[in-house]
Amino acid sequence: MRRVAIAGAGLAGLTVAQELRRLGYDGEISMIGAERHRPYRRPPLSKEYLLDDTADLALAGADELSATWLLGHPATGLDLVGRRVRRGALPPVAFDALVIATGVRARTLPGAGELRGVVTLRGLDDALALRAALAGRPRVVVAGAGFLGSEVAATLRALDLPVTLVEPDRVPLRRPLGER
Ligand SMILES: Cc1cc2nc3c(=O)[nH]c(=O)nc-3n(C[C@H](O)[C@H](O)[C@H](O)COP(=O)(O)OP(=O)(O)OC[C@H]3O[C@@H](n4cnc5c(N)ncnc54)[C@H](O)[C@@H]3O)c2cc1C
């Protein structure tokens, strides 16, 4: 095995690549990432990064990894006979082994795509868009009182912004934490 392709340049993709190197694999590693960024820490995006753009997002070892970084364009399909990952009109990436580590995507609401001032929070670019919107000191509605929604609501309250949290359950985080 001389060519490993990893689709998804997030925490899981990075960790697989680091582990391969640690185990002595010295062939090619192609990191295919839809985002334009090398892997970074997402947890601060709903917390301190909204308050402080110097908050540390670095993931240890991401910059030192010996790999070919193919960022800013998603993998769009597979040619399993030719063993290649398609990337739209860009040249495909040949592999002996492929890891799919494409993570999850934020769900949106019907009509959200047509409105200004609506953001989902999943990646760094989302957090940058949210931070830019906060500069106008908006009234904010947070849809979903899970961990991320509750964290964002708490962070925005720390900025003294008016926040309405919309959630079908009786209290935030009831399933993981209970009623009280
Ligand atoms: C705002 C926020 C805060 C969080 N806070 C915490 C926390 O406090 N504690 C905690 O334990 N967890 C937290 N999490 C969850 C944690 O970040 C995830 O568990 C982790 O990111 C999962 O890593 P992953 O590599 O599997 O997926 P992801 O991080 O989603 O990475 C997948 C990558 O694949 C890329 N991708 C998707 N499709 C394609 C494609 N077709 N081709 C190429 N690339 C593609 C995506 O753009 C993404 O960069 C948080 C998540 C978010 C969004």
Short mmCIF file of C-alpha atoms and ligand atoms in Angstrom, two decimals:
data_model
loop_
_atom_site.label_atom_id
_atom_site.label_comp_id
_atom_site.label_asym_id
_atom_site.label_seq_id
_atom_site.Cartn_x
_atom_site.Cartn_y
_atom_site.Cartn_z
CA MET A 1 0.00 0.00 0.00
CA ARG A 2 1.67 3.21 -1.19
CA ARG A 3 -1.18 5.66 -1.67
CA VAL A 4 -3.68 6.49 1.05
CA ALA A 5 -6.38 9.04 0.35
CA ILE A 6 -8.35 10.54 3.23
CA ALA A 7 -11.60 12.31 2.36
CA GLY A 8 -12.40 14.77 5.13
CA ALA A 9 -9.63 16.90 6.63
CA GLY A 10 -11.14 17.15 10.12
CA LEU A 11 -10.15 15.69 13.46
CA ALA A 12 -10.84 12.09 12.42
CA GLY A 13 -9.01 12.42 9.09
CA LEU A 14 -6.01 14.03 10.74
CA THR A 15 -5.87 11.42 13.50
CA VAL A 16 -5.92 8.54 11.02
CA ALA A 17 -3.08 10.13 9.06
CA GLN A 18 -1.02 10.78 12.20
CA GLU A 19 -1.57 7.23 13.37
CA LEU A 20 -0.48 5.80 10.00
CA ARG A 21 2.76 7.77 10.25
CA ARG A 22 3.24 6.67 13.85
CA LEU A 23 2.91 3.04 12.75
CA GLY A 24 5.66 3.57 10.18
CA TYR A 25 3.67 4.06 6.97
CA ASP A 26 5.88 6.20 4.71
CA GLY A 27 3.85 6.26 1.48
CA GLU A 28 1.72 9.06 0.10
CA ILE A 29 -1.14 10.52 2.10
CA SER A 30 -3.57 12.79 0.28
CA MET A 31 -5.81 14.83 2.57
CA ILE A 32 -8.93 15.89 0.64
CA GLY A 33 -10.85 18.61 2.47
CA ALA A 34 -13.99 20.49 1.48
CA GLU A 35 -12.98 23.39 3.71
CA ARG A 36 -10.11 25.67 2.78
CA HIS A 37 -8.53 25.22 6.22
CA ARG A 38 -6.21 22.57 7.58
CA PRO A 39 -7.80 20.63 10.47
CA TYR A 40 -8.57 22.78 13.51
CA ARG A 41 -10.36 22.46 16.85
CA ARG A 42 -14.09 23.00 16.55
CA PRO A 43 -15.03 23.19 20.27
CA PRO A 44 -13.94 26.85 20.70
CA LEU A 45 -16.19 27.91 17.78
CA SER A 46 -19.32 27.94 19.93
CA LYS A 47 -17.50 29.31 22.98
CA GLU A 48 -14.41 31.48 23.39
CA TYR A 49 -13.79 32.02 19.66
CA LEU A 50 -17.01 34.05 19.43
CA LEU A 51 -15.65 36.37 22.11
CA ASP A 52 -11.98 36.38 21.20
CA ASP A 53 -10.59 35.81 17.72
CA THR A 54 -7.17 35.00 19.16
CA ALA A 55 -8.60 31.83 20.80
CA ASP A 56 -6.40 28.88 19.93
CA LEU A 57 -7.89 26.59 17.25
CA ALA A 58 -4.67 24.72 16.47
CA LEU A 59 -4.72 20.93 16.44
CA ALA A 60 -1.40 19.48 17.54
CA GLY A 61 0.62 18.07 14.66
CA ALA A 62 -1.62 19.28 11.81
CA ASP A 63 1.07 21.50 10.31
CA GLU A 64 3.85 18.94 10.74
CA LEU A 65 1.98 16.09 9.01
CA SER A 66 3.75 14.97 5.86
CA ALA A 67 0.86 14.85 3.39
CA THR A 68 -0.45 16.37 0.20
CA TRP A 69 -3.18 18.82 1.17
CA LEU A 70 -6.01 19.13 -1.35
CA LEU A 71 -8.22 21.68 0.35
CA GLY A 72 -11.18 23.83 -0.60
CA HIS A 73 -12.94 21.30 -2.84
CA PRO A 74 -15.01 18.29 -1.70
CA ALA A 75 -14.66 14.74 -2.88
CA THR A 76 -17.66 14.28 -5.15
CA GLY A 77 -17.64 10.56 -5.90
CA LEU A 78 -15.70 7.34 -6.23
CA ASP A 79 -14.45 5.32 -9.16
CA LEU A 80 -14.05 1.99 -7.40
CA VAL A 81 -12.86 0.13 -10.51
CA GLY A 82 -10.12 2.69 -11.21
CA ARG A 83 -9.61 3.27 -7.44
CA ARG A 84 -9.85 7.03 -7.65
CA VAL A 85 -11.67 9.74 -5.71
CA ARG A 86 -13.44 12.24 -7.93
CA ARG A 87 -13.26 15.95 -7.13
CA GLY A 88 -15.67 17.53 -9.60
CA ALA A 89 -13.76 18.97 -12.56
CA LEU A 90 -10.43 18.71 -10.72
CA PRO A 91 -8.02 15.83 -11.32
CA PRO A 92 -9.07 12.69 -9.42
CA VAL A 93 -6.93 11.26 -6.61
CA ALA A 94 -5.68 7.69 -7.01
CA PHE A 95 -5.57 5.46 -3.94
CA ASP A 96 -4.67 1.99 -2.75
CA ALA A 97 -6.63 2.63 0.44
CA LEU A 98 -9.30 5.23 1.11
CA VAL A 99 -10.55 6.58 4.44
CA ILE A 100 -13.87 8.42 4.43
CA ALA A 101 -13.93 10.79 7.40
CA THR A 102 -16.40 13.39 6.22
CA GLY A 103 -18.02 14.01 9.60
CA VAL A 104 -21.48 15.51 9.90
CA ARG A 105 -23.25 18.52 8.46
CA ALA A 106 -25.53 21.03 10.15
CA ARG A 107 -29.23 20.67 9.35
CA THR A 108 -30.90 23.84 8.18
CA LEU A 109 -34.52 25.01 8.21
CA PRO A 110 -36.78 25.40 5.17
CA GLY A 111 -36.21 28.81 3.59
CA ALA A 112 -32.96 29.47 5.49
CA GLY A 113 -30.91 29.65 2.31
CA GLU A 114 -32.84 32.65 0.99
CA LEU A 115 -32.51 34.89 4.07
CA ARG A 116 -29.73 37.14 5.21
CA GLY A 117 -28.59 36.86 8.81
CA VAL A 118 -29.08 33.08 9.04
CA VAL A 119 -26.02 31.01 9.89
CA THR A 120 -25.40 27.40 10.83
CA LEU A 121 -22.47 26.66 13.11
CA ARG A 122 -20.29 23.76 12.09
CA GLY A 123 -17.01 25.13 10.76
CA LEU A 124 -14.59 28.02 11.04
CA ASP A 125 -16.15 29.91 8.13
CA ASP A 126 -19.56 29.64 9.86
CA ALA A 127 -18.07 31.08 13.05
CA LEU A 128 -16.47 33.93 11.07
CA ALA A 129 -19.86 34.71 9.47
CA LEU A 130 -21.56 34.64 12.87
CA ARG A 131 -18.90 36.89 14.39
CA ALA A 132 -19.29 39.36 11.52
CA ALA A 133 -23.06 39.41 12.09
CA LEU A 134 -22.58 40.05 15.82
CA ALA A 135 -20.83 43.32 15.09
CA GLY A 136 -24.27 44.82 14.31
CA ARG A 137 -25.49 43.78 17.80
CA PRO A 138 -28.49 41.84 16.46
CA ARG A 139 -31.37 40.23 18.29
CA VAL A 140 -30.56 36.55 17.99
CA VAL A 141 -32.75 33.48 17.73
CA VAL A 142 -30.94 30.19 18.33
CA ALA A 143 -32.75 27.19 16.85
CA GLY A 144 -31.95 24.09 18.88
CA ALA A 145 -31.05 23.94 22.58
CA GLY A 146 -28.59 21.06 22.43
CA PHE A 147 -24.99 21.52 23.51
CA LEU A 148 -24.04 23.82 20.64
CA GLY A 149 -27.23 25.90 20.73
CA SER A 150 -27.00 26.29 24.49
CA GLU A 151 -23.31 27.19 24.32
CA VAL A 152 -23.89 29.78 21.62
CA ALA A 153 -26.83 31.25 23.55
CA ALA A 154 -24.72 31.49 26.72
CA THR A 155 -21.81 33.05 24.83
CA LEU A 156 -24.06 35.64 23.19
CA ARG A 157 -25.65 36.50 26.53
CA ALA A 158 -22.11 37.15 27.82
CA LEU A 159 -21.96 39.76 25.05
CA ASP A 160 -25.23 41.14 26.43
CA LEU A 161 -27.14 40.42 23.23
CA PRO A 162 -30.87 39.60 23.41
CA VAL A 163 -31.22 35.86 22.73
CA THR A 164 -34.29 33.69 22.20
CA LEU A 165 -33.69 29.95 22.34
CA VAL A 166 -36.20 27.82 20.39
CA GLU A 167 -36.48 24.18 21.38
CA PRO A 168 -39.36 21.68 21.20
CA ASP A 169 -38.44 20.05 24.51
CA ARG A 170 -39.46 21.49 27.92
CA VAL A 171 -35.93 22.44 29.02
CA PRO A 172 -32.58 22.64 27.26
CA LEU A 173 -30.44 19.49 27.23
CA ARG A 174 -33.09 17.37 28.97
CA ARG A 175 -32.08 14.13 27.27
CA PRO A 176 -28.39 14.17 28.26
CA LEU A 177 -28.75 16.04 31.56
CA GLY A 178 -32.29 15.46 32.85
CA GLU A 179 -34.95 17.96 34.00
CA ARG A 180 -32.88 19.73 36.64
C1 LIG B 1 -19.16 24.47 17.17
C2 LIG B 1 -18.79 23.10 17.68
C3 LIG B 1 -18.42 22.91 19.00
C4 LIG B 1 -18.08 21.65 19.48
N1 LIG B 1 -17.71 21.52 20.79
C5 LIG B 1 -17.37 20.30 21.25
C6 LIG B 1 -16.95 20.11 22.61
O1 LIG B 1 -16.92 21.08 23.40
N2 LIG B 1 -16.61 18.87 23.02
C7 LIG B 1 -16.64 17.78 22.16
O2 LIG B 1 -16.32 16.67 22.57
N3 LIG B 1 -17.02 17.93 20.88
C8 LIG B 1 -17.39 19.14 20.40
N4 LIG B 1 -17.79 19.28 19.09
C9 LIG B 1 -17.85 18.09 18.23
C10 LIG B 1 -16.51 17.77 17.61
O3 LIG B 1 -15.97 18.90 17.01
C11 LIG B 1 -16.76 16.66 16.59
O4 LIG B 1 -17.02 15.48 17.31
C12 LIG B 1 -15.58 16.48 15.68
O5 LIG B 1 -15.43 17.64 14.90
C13 LIG B 1 -15.79 15.28 14.76
O6 LIG B 1 -14.65 15.16 13.93
P1 LIG B 1 -14.74 14.51 12.52
O7 LIG B 1 -13.37 14.60 11.92
O8 LIG B 1 -15.39 13.18 12.60
O9 LIG B 1 -15.76 15.41 11.67
P2 LIG B 1 -15.64 16.93 11.26
O10 LIG B 1 -14.95 17.73 12.28
O11 LIG B 1 -17.03 17.29 10.83
O12 LIG B 1 -14.70 16.90 9.97
C14 LIG B 1 -15.13 16.40 8.74
C15 LIG B 1 -14.46 17.22 7.65
O13 LIG B 1 -14.80 16.63 6.40
C16 LIG B 1 -15.10 17.65 5.48
N5 LIG B 1 -15.93 17.09 4.42
C17 LIG B 1 -17.26 16.86 4.43
N6 LIG B 1 -17.65 16.34 3.25
C18 LIG B 1 -16.53 16.25 2.49
C19 LIG B 1 -16.27 15.80 1.16
N7 LIG B 1 -17.24 15.31 0.38
N8 LIG B 1 -15.01 15.86 0.70
C20 LIG B 1 -14.00 16.34 1.47
N9 LIG B 1 -14.19 16.79 2.74
C21 LIG B 1 -15.44 16.74 3.23
C22 LIG B 1 -15.81 18.70 6.31
O14 LIG B 1 -15.78 19.94 5.66
C23 LIG B 1 -14.96 18.66 7.58
O15 LIG B 1 -13.87 19.54 7.49
C24 LIG B 1 -18.13 20.53 18.60
C25 LIG B 1 -18.51 20.72 17.25
C26 LIG B 1 -18.84 21.98 16.80
C27 LIG B 1 -19.25 22.15 15.35
#
